[in-house]
Short mmCIF file of C-alpha atoms in Angstrom, two decimals:
data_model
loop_
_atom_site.label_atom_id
_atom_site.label_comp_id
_atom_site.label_asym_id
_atom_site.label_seq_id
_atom_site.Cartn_x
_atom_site.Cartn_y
_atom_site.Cartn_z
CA UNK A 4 -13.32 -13.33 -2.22
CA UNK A 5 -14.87 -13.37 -5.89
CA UNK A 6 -17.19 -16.26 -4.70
CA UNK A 7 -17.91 -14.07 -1.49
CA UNK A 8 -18.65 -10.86 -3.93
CA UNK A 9 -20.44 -12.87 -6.41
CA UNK A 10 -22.52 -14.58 -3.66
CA UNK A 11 -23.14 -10.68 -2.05
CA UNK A 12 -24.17 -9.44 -5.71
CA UNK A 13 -26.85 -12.30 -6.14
CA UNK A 14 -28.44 -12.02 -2.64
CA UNK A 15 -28.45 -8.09 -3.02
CA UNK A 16 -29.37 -7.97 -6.23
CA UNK A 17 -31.30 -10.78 -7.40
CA UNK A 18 -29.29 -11.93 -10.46
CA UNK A 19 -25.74 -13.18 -10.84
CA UNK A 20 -23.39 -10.80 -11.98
CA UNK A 21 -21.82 -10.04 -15.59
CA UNK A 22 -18.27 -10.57 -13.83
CA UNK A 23 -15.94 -10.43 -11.14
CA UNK A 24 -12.74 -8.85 -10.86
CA UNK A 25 -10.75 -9.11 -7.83
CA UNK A 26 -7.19 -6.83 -6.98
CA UNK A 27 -4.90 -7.94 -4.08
CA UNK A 28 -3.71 -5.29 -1.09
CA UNK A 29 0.10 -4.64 -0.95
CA UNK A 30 2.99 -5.13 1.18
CA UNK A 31 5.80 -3.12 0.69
CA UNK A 32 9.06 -4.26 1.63
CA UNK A 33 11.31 -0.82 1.03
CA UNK A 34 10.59 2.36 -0.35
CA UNK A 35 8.30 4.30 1.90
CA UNK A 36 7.65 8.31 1.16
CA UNK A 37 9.49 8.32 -2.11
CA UNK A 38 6.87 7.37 -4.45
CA UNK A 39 5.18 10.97 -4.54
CA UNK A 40 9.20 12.35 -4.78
CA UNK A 41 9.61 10.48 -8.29
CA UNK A 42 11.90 7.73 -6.39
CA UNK A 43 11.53 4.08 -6.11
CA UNK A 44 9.84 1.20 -4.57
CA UNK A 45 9.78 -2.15 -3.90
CA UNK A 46 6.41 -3.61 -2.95
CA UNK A 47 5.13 -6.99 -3.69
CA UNK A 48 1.11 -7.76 -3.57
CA UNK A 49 -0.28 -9.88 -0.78
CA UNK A 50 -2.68 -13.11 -0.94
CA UNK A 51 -5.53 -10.65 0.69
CA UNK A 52 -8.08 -9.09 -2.14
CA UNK A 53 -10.84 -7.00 -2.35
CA UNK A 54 -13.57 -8.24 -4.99
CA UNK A 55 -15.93 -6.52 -7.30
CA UNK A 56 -19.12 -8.10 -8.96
CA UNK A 57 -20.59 -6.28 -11.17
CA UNK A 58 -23.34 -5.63 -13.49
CA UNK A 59 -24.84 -3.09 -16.41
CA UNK A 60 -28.34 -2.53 -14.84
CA UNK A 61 -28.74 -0.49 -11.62
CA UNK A 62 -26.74 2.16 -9.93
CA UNK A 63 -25.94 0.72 -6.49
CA UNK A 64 -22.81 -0.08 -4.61
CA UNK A 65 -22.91 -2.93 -1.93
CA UNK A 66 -20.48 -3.81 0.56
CA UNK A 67 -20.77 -6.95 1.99
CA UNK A 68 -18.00 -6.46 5.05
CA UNK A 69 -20.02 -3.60 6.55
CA UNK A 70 -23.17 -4.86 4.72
CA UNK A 71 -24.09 -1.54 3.84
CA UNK A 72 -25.31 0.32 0.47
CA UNK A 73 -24.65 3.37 -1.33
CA UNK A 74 -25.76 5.23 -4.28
CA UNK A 75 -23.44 4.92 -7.13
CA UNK A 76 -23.86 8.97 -7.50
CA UNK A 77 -22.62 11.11 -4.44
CA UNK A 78 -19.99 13.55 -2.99
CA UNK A 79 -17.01 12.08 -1.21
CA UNK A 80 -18.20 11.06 2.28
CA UNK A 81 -15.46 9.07 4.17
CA UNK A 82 -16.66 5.88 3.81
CA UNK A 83 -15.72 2.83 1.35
CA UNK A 84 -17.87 3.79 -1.45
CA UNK A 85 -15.53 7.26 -1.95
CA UNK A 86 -13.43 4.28 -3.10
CA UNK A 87 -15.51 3.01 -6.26
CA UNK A 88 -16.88 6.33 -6.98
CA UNK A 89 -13.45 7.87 -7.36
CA UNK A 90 -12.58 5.63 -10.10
CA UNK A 91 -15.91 6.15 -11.90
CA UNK A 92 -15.34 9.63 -11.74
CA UNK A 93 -11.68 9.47 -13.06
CA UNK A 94 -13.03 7.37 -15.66
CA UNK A 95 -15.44 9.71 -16.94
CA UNK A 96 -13.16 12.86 -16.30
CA UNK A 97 -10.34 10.60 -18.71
CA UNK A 98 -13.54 10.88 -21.57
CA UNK A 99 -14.61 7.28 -20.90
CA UNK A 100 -18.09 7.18 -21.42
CA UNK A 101 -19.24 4.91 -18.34
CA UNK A 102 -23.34 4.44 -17.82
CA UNK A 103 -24.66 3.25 -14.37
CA UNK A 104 -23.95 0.12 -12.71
CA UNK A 105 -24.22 -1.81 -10.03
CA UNK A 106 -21.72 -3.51 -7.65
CA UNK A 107 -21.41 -5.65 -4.96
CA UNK A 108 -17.70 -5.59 -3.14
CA UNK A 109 -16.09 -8.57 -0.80
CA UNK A 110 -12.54 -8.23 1.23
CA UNK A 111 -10.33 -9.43 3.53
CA UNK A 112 -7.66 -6.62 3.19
CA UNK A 113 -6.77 -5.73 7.04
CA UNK A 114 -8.63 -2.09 7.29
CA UNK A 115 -6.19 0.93 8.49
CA UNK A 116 -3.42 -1.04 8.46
CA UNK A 117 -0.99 0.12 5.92
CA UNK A 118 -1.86 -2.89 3.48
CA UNK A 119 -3.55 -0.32 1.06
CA UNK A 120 -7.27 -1.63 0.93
CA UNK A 121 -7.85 1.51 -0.41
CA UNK A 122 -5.94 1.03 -4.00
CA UNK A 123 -7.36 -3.04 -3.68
CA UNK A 124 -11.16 -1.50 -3.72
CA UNK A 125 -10.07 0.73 -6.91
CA UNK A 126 -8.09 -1.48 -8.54
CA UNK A 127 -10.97 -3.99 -8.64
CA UNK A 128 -13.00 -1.93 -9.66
CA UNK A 129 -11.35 -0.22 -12.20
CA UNK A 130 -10.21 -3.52 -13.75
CA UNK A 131 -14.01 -4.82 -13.77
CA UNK A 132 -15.07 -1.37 -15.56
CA UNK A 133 -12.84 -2.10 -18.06
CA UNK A 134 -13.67 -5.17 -18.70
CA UNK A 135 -17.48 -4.60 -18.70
CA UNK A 136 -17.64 -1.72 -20.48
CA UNK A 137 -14.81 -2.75 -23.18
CA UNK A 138 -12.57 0.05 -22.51
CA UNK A 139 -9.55 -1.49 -23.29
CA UNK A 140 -7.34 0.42 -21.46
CA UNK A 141 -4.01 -0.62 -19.90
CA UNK A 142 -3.06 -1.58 -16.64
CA UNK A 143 -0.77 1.25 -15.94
CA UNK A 144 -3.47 3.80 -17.31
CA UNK A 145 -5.62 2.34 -15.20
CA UNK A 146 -3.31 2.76 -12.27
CA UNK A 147 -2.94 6.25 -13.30
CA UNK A 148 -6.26 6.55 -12.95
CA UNK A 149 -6.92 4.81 -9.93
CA UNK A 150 -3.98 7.13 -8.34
CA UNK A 151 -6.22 10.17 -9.47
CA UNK A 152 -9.31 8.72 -7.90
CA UNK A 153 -7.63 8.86 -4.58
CA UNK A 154 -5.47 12.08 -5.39
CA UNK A 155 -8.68 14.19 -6.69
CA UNK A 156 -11.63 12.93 -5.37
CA UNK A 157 -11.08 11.03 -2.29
CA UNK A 158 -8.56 14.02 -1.02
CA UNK A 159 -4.90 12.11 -0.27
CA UNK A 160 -1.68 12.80 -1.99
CA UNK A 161 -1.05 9.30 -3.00
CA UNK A 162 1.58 8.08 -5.54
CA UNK A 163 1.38 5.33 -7.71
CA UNK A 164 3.22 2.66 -5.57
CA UNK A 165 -0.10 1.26 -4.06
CA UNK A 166 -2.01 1.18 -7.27
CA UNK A 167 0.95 -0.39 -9.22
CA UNK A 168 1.44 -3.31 -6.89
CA UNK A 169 -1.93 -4.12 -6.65
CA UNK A 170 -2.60 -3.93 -10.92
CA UNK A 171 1.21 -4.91 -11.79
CA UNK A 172 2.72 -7.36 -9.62
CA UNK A 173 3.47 -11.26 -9.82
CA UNK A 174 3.15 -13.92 -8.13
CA UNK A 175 6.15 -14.92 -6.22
CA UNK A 176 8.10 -11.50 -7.18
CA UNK A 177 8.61 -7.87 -5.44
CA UNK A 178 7.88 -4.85 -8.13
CA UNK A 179 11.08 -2.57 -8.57
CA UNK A 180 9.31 0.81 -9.99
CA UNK A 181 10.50 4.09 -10.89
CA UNK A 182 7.74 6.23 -10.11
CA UNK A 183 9.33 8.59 -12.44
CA UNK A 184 9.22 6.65 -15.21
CA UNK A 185 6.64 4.65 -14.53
CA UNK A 186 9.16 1.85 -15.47
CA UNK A 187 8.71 -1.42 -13.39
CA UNK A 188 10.22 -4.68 -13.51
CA UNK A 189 9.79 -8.03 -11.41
CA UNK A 190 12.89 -8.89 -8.19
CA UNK A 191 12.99 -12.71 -7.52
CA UNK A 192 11.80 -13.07 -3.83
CA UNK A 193 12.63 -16.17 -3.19
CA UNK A 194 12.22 -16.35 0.50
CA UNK A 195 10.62 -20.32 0.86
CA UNK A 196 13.99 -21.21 -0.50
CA UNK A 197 16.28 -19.66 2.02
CA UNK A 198 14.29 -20.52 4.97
CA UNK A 199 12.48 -17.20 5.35
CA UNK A 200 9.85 -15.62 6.21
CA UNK A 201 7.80 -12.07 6.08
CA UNK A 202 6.12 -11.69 9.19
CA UNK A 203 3.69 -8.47 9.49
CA UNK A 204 2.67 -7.31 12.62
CA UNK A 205 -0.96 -4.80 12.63
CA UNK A 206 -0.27 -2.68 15.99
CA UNK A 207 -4.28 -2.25 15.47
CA UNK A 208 -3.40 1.26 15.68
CA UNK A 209 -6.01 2.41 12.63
CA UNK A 210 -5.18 5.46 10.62
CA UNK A 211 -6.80 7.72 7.82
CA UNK A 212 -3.94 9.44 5.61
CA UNK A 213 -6.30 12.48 4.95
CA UNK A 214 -6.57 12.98 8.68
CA UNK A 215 -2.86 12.09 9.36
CA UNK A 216 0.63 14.16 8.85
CA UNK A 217 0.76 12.20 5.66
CA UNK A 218 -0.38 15.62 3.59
CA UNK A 219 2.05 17.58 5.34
CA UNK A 220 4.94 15.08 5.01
CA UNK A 221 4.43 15.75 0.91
CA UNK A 222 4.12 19.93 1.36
CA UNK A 223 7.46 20.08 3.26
CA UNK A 224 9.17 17.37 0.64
CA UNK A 225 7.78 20.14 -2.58
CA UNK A 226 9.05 23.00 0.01
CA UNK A 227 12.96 20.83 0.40
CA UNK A 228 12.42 20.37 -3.40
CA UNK A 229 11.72 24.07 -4.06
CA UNK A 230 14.61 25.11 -2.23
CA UNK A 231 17.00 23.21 -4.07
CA UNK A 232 15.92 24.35 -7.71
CA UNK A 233 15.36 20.77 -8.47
CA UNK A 234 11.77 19.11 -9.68
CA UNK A 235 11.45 16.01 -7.42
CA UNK A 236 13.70 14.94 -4.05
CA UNK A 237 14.35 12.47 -6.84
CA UNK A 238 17.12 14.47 -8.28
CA UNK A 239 18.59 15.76 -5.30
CA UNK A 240 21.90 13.99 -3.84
CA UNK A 241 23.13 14.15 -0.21
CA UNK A 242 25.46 16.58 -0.83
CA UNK A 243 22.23 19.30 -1.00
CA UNK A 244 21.33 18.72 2.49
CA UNK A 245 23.44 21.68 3.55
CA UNK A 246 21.45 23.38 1.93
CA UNK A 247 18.33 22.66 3.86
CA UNK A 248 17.72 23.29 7.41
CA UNK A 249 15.01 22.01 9.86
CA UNK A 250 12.42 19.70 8.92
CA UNK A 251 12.83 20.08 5.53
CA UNK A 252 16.47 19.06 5.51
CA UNK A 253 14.98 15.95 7.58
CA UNK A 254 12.67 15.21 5.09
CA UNK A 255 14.94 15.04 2.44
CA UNK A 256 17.64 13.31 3.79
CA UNK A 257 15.10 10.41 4.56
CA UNK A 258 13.84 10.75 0.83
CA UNK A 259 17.54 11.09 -0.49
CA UNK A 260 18.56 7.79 1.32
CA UNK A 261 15.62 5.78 1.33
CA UNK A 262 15.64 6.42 -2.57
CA UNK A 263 19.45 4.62 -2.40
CA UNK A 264 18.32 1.69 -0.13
CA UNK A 265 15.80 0.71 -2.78
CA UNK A 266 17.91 0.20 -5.58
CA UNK A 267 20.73 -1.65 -3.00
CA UNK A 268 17.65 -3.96 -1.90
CA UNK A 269 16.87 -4.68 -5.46
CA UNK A 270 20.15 -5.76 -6.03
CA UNK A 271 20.26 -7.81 -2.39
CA UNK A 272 17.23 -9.46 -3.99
CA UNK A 273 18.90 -10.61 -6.91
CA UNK A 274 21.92 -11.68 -5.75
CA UNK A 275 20.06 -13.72 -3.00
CA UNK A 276 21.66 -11.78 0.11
CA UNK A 277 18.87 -11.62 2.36
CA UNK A 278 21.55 -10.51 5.28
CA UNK A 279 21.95 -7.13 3.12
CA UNK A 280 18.54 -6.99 2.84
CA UNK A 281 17.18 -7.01 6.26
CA UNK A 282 20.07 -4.29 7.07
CA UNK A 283 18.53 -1.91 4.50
CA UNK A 284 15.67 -2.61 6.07
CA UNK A 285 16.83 -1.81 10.00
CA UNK A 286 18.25 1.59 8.29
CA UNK A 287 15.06 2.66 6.71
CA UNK A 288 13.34 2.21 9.99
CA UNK A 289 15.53 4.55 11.49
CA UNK A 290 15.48 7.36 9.17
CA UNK A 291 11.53 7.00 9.08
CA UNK A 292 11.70 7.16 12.76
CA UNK A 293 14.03 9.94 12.94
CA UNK A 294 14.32 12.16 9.68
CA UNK A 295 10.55 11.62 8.79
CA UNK A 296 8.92 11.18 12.09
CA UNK A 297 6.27 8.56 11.00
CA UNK A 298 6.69 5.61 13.30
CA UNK A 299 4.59 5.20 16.42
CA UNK A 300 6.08 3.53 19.77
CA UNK A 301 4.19 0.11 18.91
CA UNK A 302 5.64 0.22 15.71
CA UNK A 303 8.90 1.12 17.05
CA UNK A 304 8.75 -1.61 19.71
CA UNK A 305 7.73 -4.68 17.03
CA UNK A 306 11.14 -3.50 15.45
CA UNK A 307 13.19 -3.54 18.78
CA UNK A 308 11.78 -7.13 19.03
CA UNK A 309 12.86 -8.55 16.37
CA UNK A 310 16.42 -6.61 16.50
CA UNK A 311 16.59 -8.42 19.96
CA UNK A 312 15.35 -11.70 18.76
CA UNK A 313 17.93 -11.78 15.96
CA UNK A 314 15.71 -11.83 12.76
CA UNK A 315 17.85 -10.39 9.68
CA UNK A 316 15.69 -7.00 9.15
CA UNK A 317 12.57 -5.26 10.39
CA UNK A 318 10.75 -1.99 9.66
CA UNK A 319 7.44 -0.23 9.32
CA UNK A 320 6.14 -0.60 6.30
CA UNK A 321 3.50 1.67 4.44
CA UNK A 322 2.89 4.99 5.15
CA UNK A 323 3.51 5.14 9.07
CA UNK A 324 1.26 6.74 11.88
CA UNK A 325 0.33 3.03 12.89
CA UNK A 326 -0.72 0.12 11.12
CA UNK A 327 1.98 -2.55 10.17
CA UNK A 328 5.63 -3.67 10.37
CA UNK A 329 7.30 -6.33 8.81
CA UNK A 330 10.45 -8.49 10.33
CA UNK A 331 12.41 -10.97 8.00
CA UNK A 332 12.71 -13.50 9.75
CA UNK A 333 13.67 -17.38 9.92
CA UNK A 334 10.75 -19.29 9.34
CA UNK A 335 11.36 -21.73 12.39
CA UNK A 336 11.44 -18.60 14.54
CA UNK A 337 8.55 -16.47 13.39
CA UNK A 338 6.51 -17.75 15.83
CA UNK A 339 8.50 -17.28 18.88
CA UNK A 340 8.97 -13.54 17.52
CA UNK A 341 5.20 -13.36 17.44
CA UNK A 342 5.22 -14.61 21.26
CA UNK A 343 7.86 -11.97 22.42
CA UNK A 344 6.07 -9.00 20.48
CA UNK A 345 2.98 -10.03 22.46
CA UNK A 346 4.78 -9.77 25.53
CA UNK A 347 6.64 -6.70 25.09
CA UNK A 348 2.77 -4.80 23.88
CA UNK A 349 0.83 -6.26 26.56
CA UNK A 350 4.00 -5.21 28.77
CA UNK A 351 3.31 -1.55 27.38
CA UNK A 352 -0.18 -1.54 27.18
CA UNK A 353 -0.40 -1.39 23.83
CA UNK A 354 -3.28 -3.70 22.00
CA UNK A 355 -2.96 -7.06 21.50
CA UNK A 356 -1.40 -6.84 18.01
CA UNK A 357 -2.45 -9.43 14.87
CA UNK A 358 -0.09 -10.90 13.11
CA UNK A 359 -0.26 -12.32 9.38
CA UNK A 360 2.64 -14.15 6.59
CA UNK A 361 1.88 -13.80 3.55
CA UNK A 362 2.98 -14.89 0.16
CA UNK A 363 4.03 -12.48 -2.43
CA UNK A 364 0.74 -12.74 -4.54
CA UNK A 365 -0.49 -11.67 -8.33
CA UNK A 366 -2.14 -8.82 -9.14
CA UNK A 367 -5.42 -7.95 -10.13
CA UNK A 368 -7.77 -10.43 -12.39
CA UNK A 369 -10.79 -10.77 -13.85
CA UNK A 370 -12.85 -13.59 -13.14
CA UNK A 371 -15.94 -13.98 -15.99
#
């Protein structure tokens, strides 16, 4: 990809760029809805990445993938540009004193499936900002920043999970973080070793947060939150559900418990029990099915699937209404799981789905 945006910079442009800086996409394996509720997560960053080349002189923003160009200046439009703009303007709102530039961007991030393009395309280009213009700034300020980007200007109530993973994580690790804190550390997933495997099913089902429930989901956890005198869901235990009533109580109690199944995968992780693991996961399928009403009947069916087919865990994974699932699974079976999922959509009518393993990846780098 930073050969592709490089390549896309010079034909556009006419000159090679100053530098490249690529940022991967993210896969998370546990932890979904409780970012933005000051809980935890536990994503790792996939070998997919979005690439920025970049230059001083100009003020254009290319996209090779839909081979398109956009003025670096402009209102949010739903479209990939609302990306790069978004961190420029966070930039300059932080006091950063950015000039124009130009930038050509290359990807192969699956689009609208839950893999967060979105935070790749900002994390990219926040990282080559900073590293043109000599900013200096950290890698969790610049997530911070990215996460306002997306919270301010492109118009969805991220948290910082996506950003994180894509700026923070390791190769060949998940990314425990307290989005509290802001605290994260590196969980061995050491999955090669035991014979497994993280297959991700895209149900092709494409969907835009800002035009989703996903807003809504986050005004009825504030509402549960509200109710309960407390600041976050964070700091509300089970116990408080009587409390609640209707869907805030079911938002809560997925919150609540999700928040505990992140810390028990953690530990799975460490200790190597991949059996615990892939329970955790079954559960927090079920409560985002059931207490937060995100999952989608392909996305429900992938799950059945691999429940029937005997993997060790499955669930959807990112923010819900469509895109992906993940099943772990033995790696001499992933396959045949692929097979029967086909079946079972084309069965249903749903679309043929894609299917993709991938290897828990580094984060974001610059490439001079």
């Amino acid at each position: 990809m930073e050969r592709r945006a490089a390549s896309a910079y010079r034909e556009r442009f006419g000159e090679d760029p100053e530098l490249v800086a690529s940022a991967p996409g993210r896969l998370n394996l546990i932890g979904e809805h409780t970012d933005y509720n000051g809980g935890f997560v536990l994503p790792c960053a996939i070998d997919r990445r979005v690439a920025a080349a970049v230059g001083r002189s100009g003020n254009e923003l290319y996209s090779a993938n839909f081979e398109e160009t956009k003025p670096l200046a402009g209102e949010r439009e739903g479209s990939w540009a609302d990306y790069p703009r978004g961190v420029l303007w966070a930039l300059r709102a932080a006091g950063h004193e950015i000039p124009d530039f130009r930038a050509a961007f290359a990807g192969d991030v699956p689009l609208g499936s839950g893999l967060s393009s979105s935070a790749a395309i900002e994390a990219a280009t926040a990282l080559a900002l900073d590293a043109l213009f000599e900013l200096g700034t950290g890698r969790k300020d610049l997530a911070r920043l990215c996460q306002r980007a997306e919270n301010e200007f492109v118009g969805v109530n991220s948290g910082i999970m996506d950003q994180y993973a894509s700026l923070l994580c390791e190769a060949g690790t998940a990314l425990l973080v307290d989005c509290r804190t802001l605290e994260a550390e590196p969980v061995p997933l050491e999955l090669e070793s035991a014979g497994l495997a993280l297959l991700v099913c895209d149900t092709r089902l494409k969907r835009g947060l800002a035009k989703t429930g996903y807003n809504d989901r986050r005004t009825a956890c504030e509402r549960a939150a509200a109710a309960l005198g407390v600041a976050e869901l964070r700091d509300a235990a089970e116990e408080d559900l009587r409390r609640l009533s209707g869907e805030e109580r079911r938002r809560a109690r997925h919150v609540i418990s999700e928040n505990a199944r992140v810390l028990d995968a953690a530990a799975a992780l460490r200790a190597g029990d991949f059996a615990e693991f892939g329970r955790l996961m079954y559960a927090s399928h079920r409560s985002l099915r059931d207490d937060y009403e995100v999952s989608t009947p392909e996305l429900d069916a992938f799950v059945e699937c691999a429940r029937e087919s005997e993997a060790p865990g499955a669930r959807l994974t990112g923010a819900g209404f469509g895109g992906c699932a993940i099943a772990l699974v033995e790696s001499s079976r992933a396959e045949e799981l692929e097979r029967t999922v086909r079946n079972s959509f084309r069965d249903s009518g749903f679309r043929e789905p894609a299917f993709y393993r991938f290897l828990p990846a580094a984060g974001a780098e610059v490439v001079r």
